[in-house]
């Protein structure tokens, strides 16, 4: 049943896209492309749910030979383990809900069918990436989702900002992909295969063949492959594209740039888990930790509701990377799952808010897209007006940053919306509670705590300064997360309306939009936890090349699940214990090393509850009670505030250094082209014209023309003579005829 | 009267006709030459029919009658053309009707 189900999952969205594409050749479109695409996703969702039953503990990949080049054979195939199955459900579920949501949100867009076709193509690519059993297949899906991301960010390509954002996203992720490709090639040269699983897969070969001398090489390969994930999952320093990607329609932000595609990087890193070494793990953990902290600090000063969520996404992706880098395979993927649901919910909720304001703008014209266009022009004008007098750097940087906020996304225009949009408010509040790590009843708490506990556990177990530092960063970021998320909620839904005109027109969104919100809100409660905490179901792969440092703290037998009590609240204590126990049986670092997890989880849990509470409290004081003034704090820490406001000057750095360097290099090459290459070409041209052409010209004029002219003259003179025979006198002709007959008679007589 | 007598007469008529067609300047005279040629042919048909086939086979003589009819029709068309030419050019001499001559 596995193969038919997976095939169906892949083929349904592909067919929905293909129908659009084939009809497109005939310059028509299917009138209900939205129903077609949504139906395809729902079928895929049902199949994914059925697949849950098919997962076996040690699956074999289902492969076929795809391409034989000389002695090398590339195969394509599916690999279905529990992680794949859960990812399939996450992708198809979020995708289905986003499809349904889009029917309301994108209603009236002139390219409405195309939007759904692109969503279908994206879903296919993402699912293909998830089920592939080899790096080549993953790479194909990887680039395809990149393409879809490009198409959908630039969906409203009339807007300059959207057109620029999609190019930026494409090029930035490409930088990481180069690293990933080199990493793949390193593995390929070593093992002659790109398959990951099975006896001839990279993982088995790596476990069997590599020794300590290969560790540097393997670390480099691991980090290079991780580069691809850095690009795709918007980790520092390649994170700048993701906030700009918010120029795309909001459902796209929810599906691609929050829930699924950006998580592909985490998924890839998790897939590479068995070949990570200490070094590459540490690099991954640091990149993740730094990303989590940097993005969270940027998020606290944003005013654009979608950008807050974008930085929040970057930050949470950092968490996942940190979890995987710190060896908490399950925790990282668990957070991926919970994050997919609550972040998709937050984005769709923000879409609902934006839609409410849209409708106000669209009072005169029903066409959603039309006034989106208007917005584009509006901020362009606004930009010019505001910065018309500024010259030089300031103007440029403002433009590059894309910090002109559309009025319908500016939280400073919102406030008090909870009465106007009760469903949106409640669902978004649930997601916010989840992402902030409010204890016990929300899924986000469990997954974030799993990561924090995993990092602290690794720190205690290895007695590693790095991991203590990373734990501190993650903990601080967790507090910031609670702070900026509640800032968003307070600014948007609480308080007095700041823009009365916009507030009056705001209204709750239609059912097609609120129903997905409600479903996602239900999923923000810990309903998927049991899957992840079941050690028989999700088994972290063995890390054959990861060794605990020698100074690792070896505790005496301390296998006491202090966290057991709290976990038992949701009947998962045994599962957690089983997970920890399960890791022991195959843990490369021996039995003793692992037991730090128990107390670590308790400590991490307590600390994370404290920081989350602190973050929420501060947010409440700043943005609801207003006993503290954000402005005065910003003023007293002006340099830090500026650093956050300018997003650590990453964009300025890239524009000032990389882009400028590239442009300078391009100019240099242009100059080289203009003077030297053109000079050679023109010189050759001139030489040809002045020397060779003269000879050829003479030859042409004298010999070729002469021949032609002679032939013509001869023909002319013969013609002149022959024409005299034709007198026009009939009697002459008749005489000739008679003479001819007489002649013929004489000839025949003679014969 | 043998076949030879007829053939000689026919040959004389034919030669006279050819001579007229080749030498006369007037289109009417040329027509008369053509008529002589036709009639020499008719004479031949009749003569051969009379002397060379069984008496009950008179097909050669019938062809001669067809030839006479043909000559009459042809003369009518010819004269009509000559009349049209005369109206156009004011002459019925073929060598003066030379608009197509290069």
mmCIF file of C-alpha atoms in Angstrom, chain A residues 359-585:
data_model
loop_
_atom_site.group_PDB
_atom_site.id
_atom_site.type_symbol
_atom_site.label_atom_id
_atom_site.label_comp_id
_atom_site.label_asym_id
_atom_site.label_seq_id
_atom_site.Cartn_x
_atom_site.Cartn_y
_atom_site.Cartn_z
ATOM 1 C CA UNK A 359 -12.070 45.356 2.275
ATOM 2 C CA UNK A 360 -12.106 48.866 3.614
ATOM 3 C CA UNK A 361 -9.683 50.068 1.006
ATOM 4 C CA UNK A 362 -11.553 48.196 -1.633
ATOM 5 C CA UNK A 363 -14.729 50.084 -0.840
ATOM 6 C CA UNK A 364 -14.846 51.666 -4.234
ATOM 7 C CA UNK A 365 -13.709 48.658 -6.178
ATOM 8 C CA UNK A 366 -14.318 45.038 -5.424
ATOM 9 C CA UNK A 367 -11.160 43.901 -7.015
ATOM 10 C CA UNK A 368 -8.783 42.799 -4.292
ATOM 11 C CA UNK A 369 -5.854 42.818 -6.533
ATOM 12 C CA UNK A 370 -6.579 46.195 -7.996
ATOM 13 C CA UNK A 371 -6.144 48.009 -4.777
ATOM 14 C CA UNK A 372 -3.204 45.929 -3.842
ATOM 15 C CA UNK A 373 -1.715 47.485 -6.841
ATOM 16 C CA UNK A 374 -2.821 50.830 -5.562
ATOM 17 C CA UNK A 375 -1.034 50.143 -2.359
ATOM 18 C CA UNK A 376 2.109 49.521 -4.252
ATOM 19 C CA UNK A 377 1.834 52.916 -5.816
ATOM 20 C CA UNK A 378 0.791 54.435 -2.555
ATOM 21 C CA UNK A 379 3.864 53.453 -0.744
ATOM 22 C CA UNK A 380 5.966 54.383 -3.617
ATOM 23 C CA UNK A 381 4.492 57.823 -3.449
ATOM 24 C CA UNK A 382 4.726 57.820 0.296
ATOM 25 C CA UNK A 383 8.325 56.865 0.020
ATOM 26 C CA UNK A 384 9.072 59.657 -2.342
ATOM 27 C CA UNK A 385 7.203 62.189 -0.291
ATOM 28 C CA UNK A 386 8.794 61.172 2.944
ATOM 29 C CA UNK A 387 12.286 60.925 1.645
ATOM 30 C CA UNK A 388 12.185 63.288 -1.229
ATOM 31 C CA UNK A 389 14.371 65.753 0.627
ATOM 32 C CA UNK A 390 16.815 63.263 1.983
ATOM 33 C CA UNK A 391 19.718 62.531 -0.203
ATOM 34 C CA UNK A 392 22.180 59.739 -0.425
ATOM 35 C CA UNK A 393 22.512 56.992 2.056
ATOM 36 C CA UNK A 394 19.401 57.430 4.100
ATOM 37 C CA UNK A 395 17.104 57.324 1.151
ATOM 38 C CA UNK A 396 18.840 54.330 -0.331
ATOM 39 C CA UNK A 397 18.861 52.379 2.879
ATOM 40 C CA UNK A 398 15.190 53.039 3.492
ATOM 41 C CA UNK A 399 14.411 51.828 0.040
ATOM 42 C CA UNK A 400 16.535 48.731 0.326
ATOM 43 C CA UNK A 401 15.172 47.825 3.717
ATOM 44 C CA UNK A 402 11.695 47.787 2.350
ATOM 45 C CA UNK A 403 10.620 49.417 5.588
ATOM 46 C CA UNK A 404 7.798 51.308 3.977
ATOM 47 C CA UNK A 405 4.900 49.556 5.659
ATOM 48 C CA UNK A 406 1.609 49.165 3.836
ATOM 49 C CA UNK A 407 -1.045 50.859 5.988
ATOM 50 C CA UNK A 408 -3.115 47.692 6.260
ATOM 51 C CA UNK A 409 -0.159 45.809 7.746
ATOM 52 C CA UNK A 410 1.007 48.505 10.125
ATOM 53 C CA UNK A 411 0.216 47.559 13.706
ATOM 54 C CA UNK A 412 0.214 51.231 14.603
ATOM 55 C CA UNK A 413 -3.035 51.500 12.640
ATOM 56 C CA UNK A 414 -4.635 48.632 14.487
ATOM 57 C CA UNK A 415 -5.892 48.167 18.011
ATOM 58 C CA UNK A 416 -9.102 47.102 19.634
ATOM 59 C CA UNK A 417 -9.843 44.582 16.919
ATOM 60 C CA UNK A 418 -10.879 41.860 19.345
ATOM 61 C CA UNK A 419 -14.485 42.971 19.283
ATOM 62 C CA UNK A 420 -14.568 43.315 15.536
ATOM 63 C CA UNK A 421 -12.915 40.015 14.721
ATOM 64 C CA UNK A 422 -13.593 37.635 17.605
ATOM 65 C CA UNK A 423 -12.689 34.407 15.818
ATOM 66 C CA UNK A 424 -9.475 35.789 14.412
ATOM 67 C CA UNK A 425 -8.616 37.195 17.809
ATOM 68 C CA UNK A 426 -9.218 34.008 19.762
ATOM 69 C CA UNK A 427 -7.423 31.754 17.295
ATOM 70 C CA UNK A 428 -4.446 34.085 17.072
ATOM 71 C CA UNK A 429 -4.347 34.328 20.829
ATOM 72 C CA UNK A 430 -4.170 30.548 21.083
ATOM 73 C CA UNK A 431 -1.296 30.461 18.591
ATOM 74 C CA UNK A 432 0.469 33.222 20.476
ATOM 75 C CA UNK A 433 0.113 31.391 23.770
ATOM 76 C CA UNK A 434 1.502 28.340 22.033
ATOM 77 C CA UNK A 435 4.531 30.042 20.483
ATOM 78 C CA UNK A 436 5.245 31.948 23.677
ATOM 79 C CA UNK A 437 5.571 28.713 25.580
ATOM 80 C CA UNK A 438 2.686 29.042 27.987
ATOM 81 C CA UNK A 439 2.948 25.866 29.941
ATOM 82 C CA UNK A 440 1.231 22.540 29.583
ATOM 83 C CA UNK A 441 -1.866 23.158 27.522
ATOM 84 C CA UNK A 442 -0.190 24.409 24.364
ATOM 85 C CA UNK A 443 1.914 22.395 21.973
ATOM 86 C CA UNK A 444 4.540 25.083 21.529
ATOM 87 C CA UNK A 445 5.510 24.785 25.150
ATOM 88 C CA UNK A 446 6.272 21.102 24.850
ATOM 89 C CA UNK A 447 8.330 21.366 21.704
ATOM 90 C CA UNK A 448 10.285 24.413 22.785
ATOM 91 C CA UNK A 449 10.890 22.883 26.137
ATOM 92 C CA UNK A 450 12.069 19.703 24.475
ATOM 93 C CA UNK A 451 14.715 21.707 22.610
ATOM 94 C CA UNK A 452 15.770 23.726 25.631
ATOM 95 C CA UNK A 453 15.927 20.588 27.726
ATOM 96 C CA UNK A 454 17.887 18.818 25.002
ATOM 97 C CA UNK A 455 20.451 21.612 24.780
ATOM 98 C CA UNK A 456 20.823 21.853 28.523
ATOM 99 C CA UNK A 457 21.014 18.083 28.729
ATOM 100 C CA UNK A 458 23.823 18.030 26.201
ATOM 101 C CA UNK A 459 25.566 20.829 28.092
ATOM 102 C CA UNK A 460 25.379 18.977 31.393
ATOM 103 C CA UNK A 461 26.241 15.688 29.872
ATOM 104 C CA UNK A 462 29.282 16.927 27.985
ATOM 105 C CA UNK A 463 30.063 19.633 30.511
ATOM 106 C CA UNK A 464 30.362 21.852 27.478
ATOM 107 C CA UNK A 465 30.660 25.627 27.696
ATOM 108 C CA UNK A 466 29.346 25.945 24.149
ATOM 109 C CA UNK A 467 26.105 24.270 24.996
ATOM 110 C CA UNK A 468 25.610 26.245 28.190
ATOM 111 C CA UNK A 469 26.085 29.392 26.127
ATOM 112 C CA UNK A 470 23.650 28.153 23.504
ATOM 113 C CA UNK A 471 21.142 27.302 26.197
ATOM 114 C CA UNK A 472 21.420 30.831 27.542
ATOM 115 C CA UNK A 473 20.857 32.290 24.074
ATOM 116 C CA UNK A 474 17.865 30.064 23.462
ATOM 117 C CA UNK A 475 16.382 30.893 26.818
ATOM 118 C CA UNK A 476 16.779 34.614 26.243
ATOM 119 C CA UNK A 477 15.236 34.247 22.795
ATOM 120 C CA UNK A 478 12.329 32.369 24.371
ATOM 121 C CA UNK A 479 11.649 35.364 26.609
ATOM 122 C CA UNK A 480 11.880 37.707 23.642
ATOM 123 C CA UNK A 481 9.483 35.481 21.709
ATOM 124 C CA UNK A 482 6.845 35.802 24.414
ATOM 125 C CA UNK A 483 7.463 39.551 24.510
ATOM 126 C CA UNK A 484 7.136 40.345 20.824
ATOM 127 C CA UNK A 485 4.232 37.969 20.254
ATOM 128 C CA UNK A 486 2.199 39.548 23.006
ATOM 129 C CA UNK A 487 3.276 42.949 21.751
ATOM 130 C CA UNK A 488 1.654 41.965 18.458
ATOM 131 C CA UNK A 489 -1.518 40.781 20.168
ATOM 132 C CA UNK A 490 -1.800 43.852 22.402
ATOM 133 C CA UNK A 491 -1.135 46.298 19.581
ATOM 134 C CA UNK A 492 -3.521 44.595 17.213
ATOM 135 C CA UNK A 493 -6.423 43.401 19.250
ATOM 136 C CA UNK A 494 -6.376 45.314 22.545
ATOM 137 C CA UNK A 495 -6.528 48.935 23.509
ATOM 138 C CA UNK A 496 -8.242 51.707 21.687
ATOM 139 C CA UNK A 497 -8.442 51.745 17.911
ATOM 140 C CA UNK A 498 -5.673 54.005 16.679
ATOM 141 C CA UNK A 499 -7.113 54.579 13.259
ATOM 142 C CA UNK A 500 -10.829 55.090 13.753
ATOM 143 C CA UNK A 501 -11.649 55.145 10.057
ATOM 144 C CA UNK A 502 -9.944 51.850 9.368
ATOM 145 C CA UNK A 503 -11.348 50.377 12.540
ATOM 146 C CA UNK A 504 -14.911 51.191 11.573
ATOM 147 C CA UNK A 505 -14.639 49.350 8.326
ATOM 148 C CA UNK A 506 -12.933 46.255 9.724
ATOM 149 C CA UNK A 507 -15.063 43.125 9.921
ATOM 150 C CA UNK A 508 -14.740 39.416 10.561
ATOM 151 C CA UNK A 509 -13.558 37.400 7.589
ATOM 152 C CA UNK A 510 -15.773 34.956 5.656
ATOM 153 C CA UNK A 511 -16.179 31.313 6.690
ATOM 154 C CA UNK A 512 -13.677 29.998 4.155
ATOM 155 C CA UNK A 513 -11.072 31.950 6.114
ATOM 156 C CA UNK A 514 -12.212 31.425 9.687
ATOM 157 C CA UNK A 515 -12.697 27.660 9.442
ATOM 158 C CA UNK A 516 -9.022 26.977 8.643
ATOM 159 C CA UNK A 517 -8.123 29.258 11.533
ATOM 160 C CA UNK A 518 -10.269 27.222 13.896
ATOM 161 C CA UNK A 519 -8.795 23.919 12.699
ATOM 162 C CA UNK A 520 -5.263 25.218 13.106
ATOM 163 C CA UNK A 521 -6.138 26.574 16.527
ATOM 164 C CA UNK A 522 -7.251 23.100 17.552
ATOM 165 C CA UNK A 523 -3.887 21.787 16.364
ATOM 166 C CA UNK A 524 -2.054 24.301 18.535
ATOM 167 C CA UNK A 525 -3.044 22.198 21.507
ATOM 168 C CA UNK A 526 -0.809 19.239 22.160
ATOM 169 C CA UNK A 527 -2.549 16.728 19.925
ATOM 170 C CA UNK A 528 0.453 15.519 17.958
ATOM 171 C CA UNK A 529 2.699 15.146 20.968
ATOM 172 C CA UNK A 530 1.930 11.512 21.496
ATOM 173 C CA UNK A 531 3.270 10.700 18.056
ATOM 174 C CA UNK A 532 6.565 12.357 18.769
ATOM 175 C CA UNK A 533 6.981 11.044 22.267
ATOM 176 C CA UNK A 534 6.400 7.476 21.225
ATOM 177 C CA UNK A 535 9.889 6.038 21.110
ATOM 178 C CA UNK A 536 8.745 3.080 19.095
ATOM 179 C CA UNK A 537 7.378 5.393 16.503
ATOM 180 C CA UNK A 538 9.998 8.076 16.144
ATOM 181 C CA UNK A 539 13.461 6.759 16.611
ATOM 182 C CA UNK A 540 16.404 9.124 16.444
ATOM 183 C CA UNK A 541 18.982 7.692 14.044
ATOM 184 C CA UNK A 542 22.344 6.676 15.312
ATOM 185 C CA UNK A 543 25.122 9.220 15.036
ATOM 186 C CA UNK A 544 28.087 6.977 14.318
ATOM 187 C CA UNK A 545 30.510 9.844 13.936
ATOM 188 C CA UNK A 546 29.584 11.895 16.920
ATOM 189 C CA UNK A 547 31.659 11.355 19.980
ATOM 190 C CA UNK A 548 31.323 12.933 23.344
ATOM 191 C CA UNK A 549 34.393 14.909 24.328
ATOM 192 C CA UNK A 550 36.705 13.180 26.737
ATOM 193 C CA UNK A 551 36.040 15.571 29.558
ATOM 194 C CA UNK A 552 32.343 14.755 29.356
ATOM 195 C CA UNK A 553 30.662 14.652 32.677
ATOM 196 C CA UNK A 554 29.919 11.082 33.522
ATOM 197 C CA UNK A 555 27.300 10.932 36.130
ATOM 198 C CA UNK A 556 26.687 7.908 38.245
ATOM 199 C CA UNK A 557 23.546 6.049 37.522
ATOM 200 C CA UNK A 558 20.989 8.767 37.828
ATOM 201 C CA UNK A 559 18.223 7.568 35.676
ATOM 202 C CA UNK A 560 15.575 9.291 37.685
ATOM 203 C CA UNK A 561 12.907 10.931 35.623
ATOM 204 C CA UNK A 562 12.300 13.979 37.739
ATOM 205 C CA UNK A 563 10.386 15.407 34.893
ATOM 206 C CA UNK A 564 8.150 12.401 35.041
ATOM 207 C CA UNK A 565 5.614 14.052 37.259
ATOM 208 C CA UNK A 566 5.001 17.012 35.042
ATOM 209 C CA UNK A 567 4.983 15.018 31.853
ATOM 210 C CA UNK A 568 2.449 12.646 33.294
ATOM 211 C CA UNK A 569 -0.064 15.448 33.166
ATOM 212 C CA UNK A 570 -0.772 14.488 29.608
ATOM 213 C CA UNK A 571 -0.139 10.845 29.895
ATOM 214 C CA UNK A 572 3.078 10.979 28.019
ATOM 215 C CA UNK A 573 5.505 10.436 30.808
ATOM 216 C CA UNK A 574 6.126 6.868 29.839
ATOM 217 C CA UNK A 575 6.701 7.926 26.299
ATOM 218 C CA UNK A 576 9.284 10.472 27.322
ATOM 219 C CA UNK A 577 10.999 8.005 29.554
ATOM 220 C CA UNK A 578 10.898 5.509 26.732
ATOM 221 C CA UNK A 579 12.427 8.014 24.373
ATOM 222 C CA UNK A 580 15.263 8.685 26.705
ATOM 223 C CA UNK A 581 15.688 5.035 27.405
ATOM 224 C CA UNK A 582 15.479 4.251 23.712
ATOM 225 C CA UNK A 583 18.288 6.619 22.955
ATOM 226 C CA UNK A 584 20.451 4.867 25.447
ATOM 227 C CA UNK A 585 20.305 1.552 23.730
#
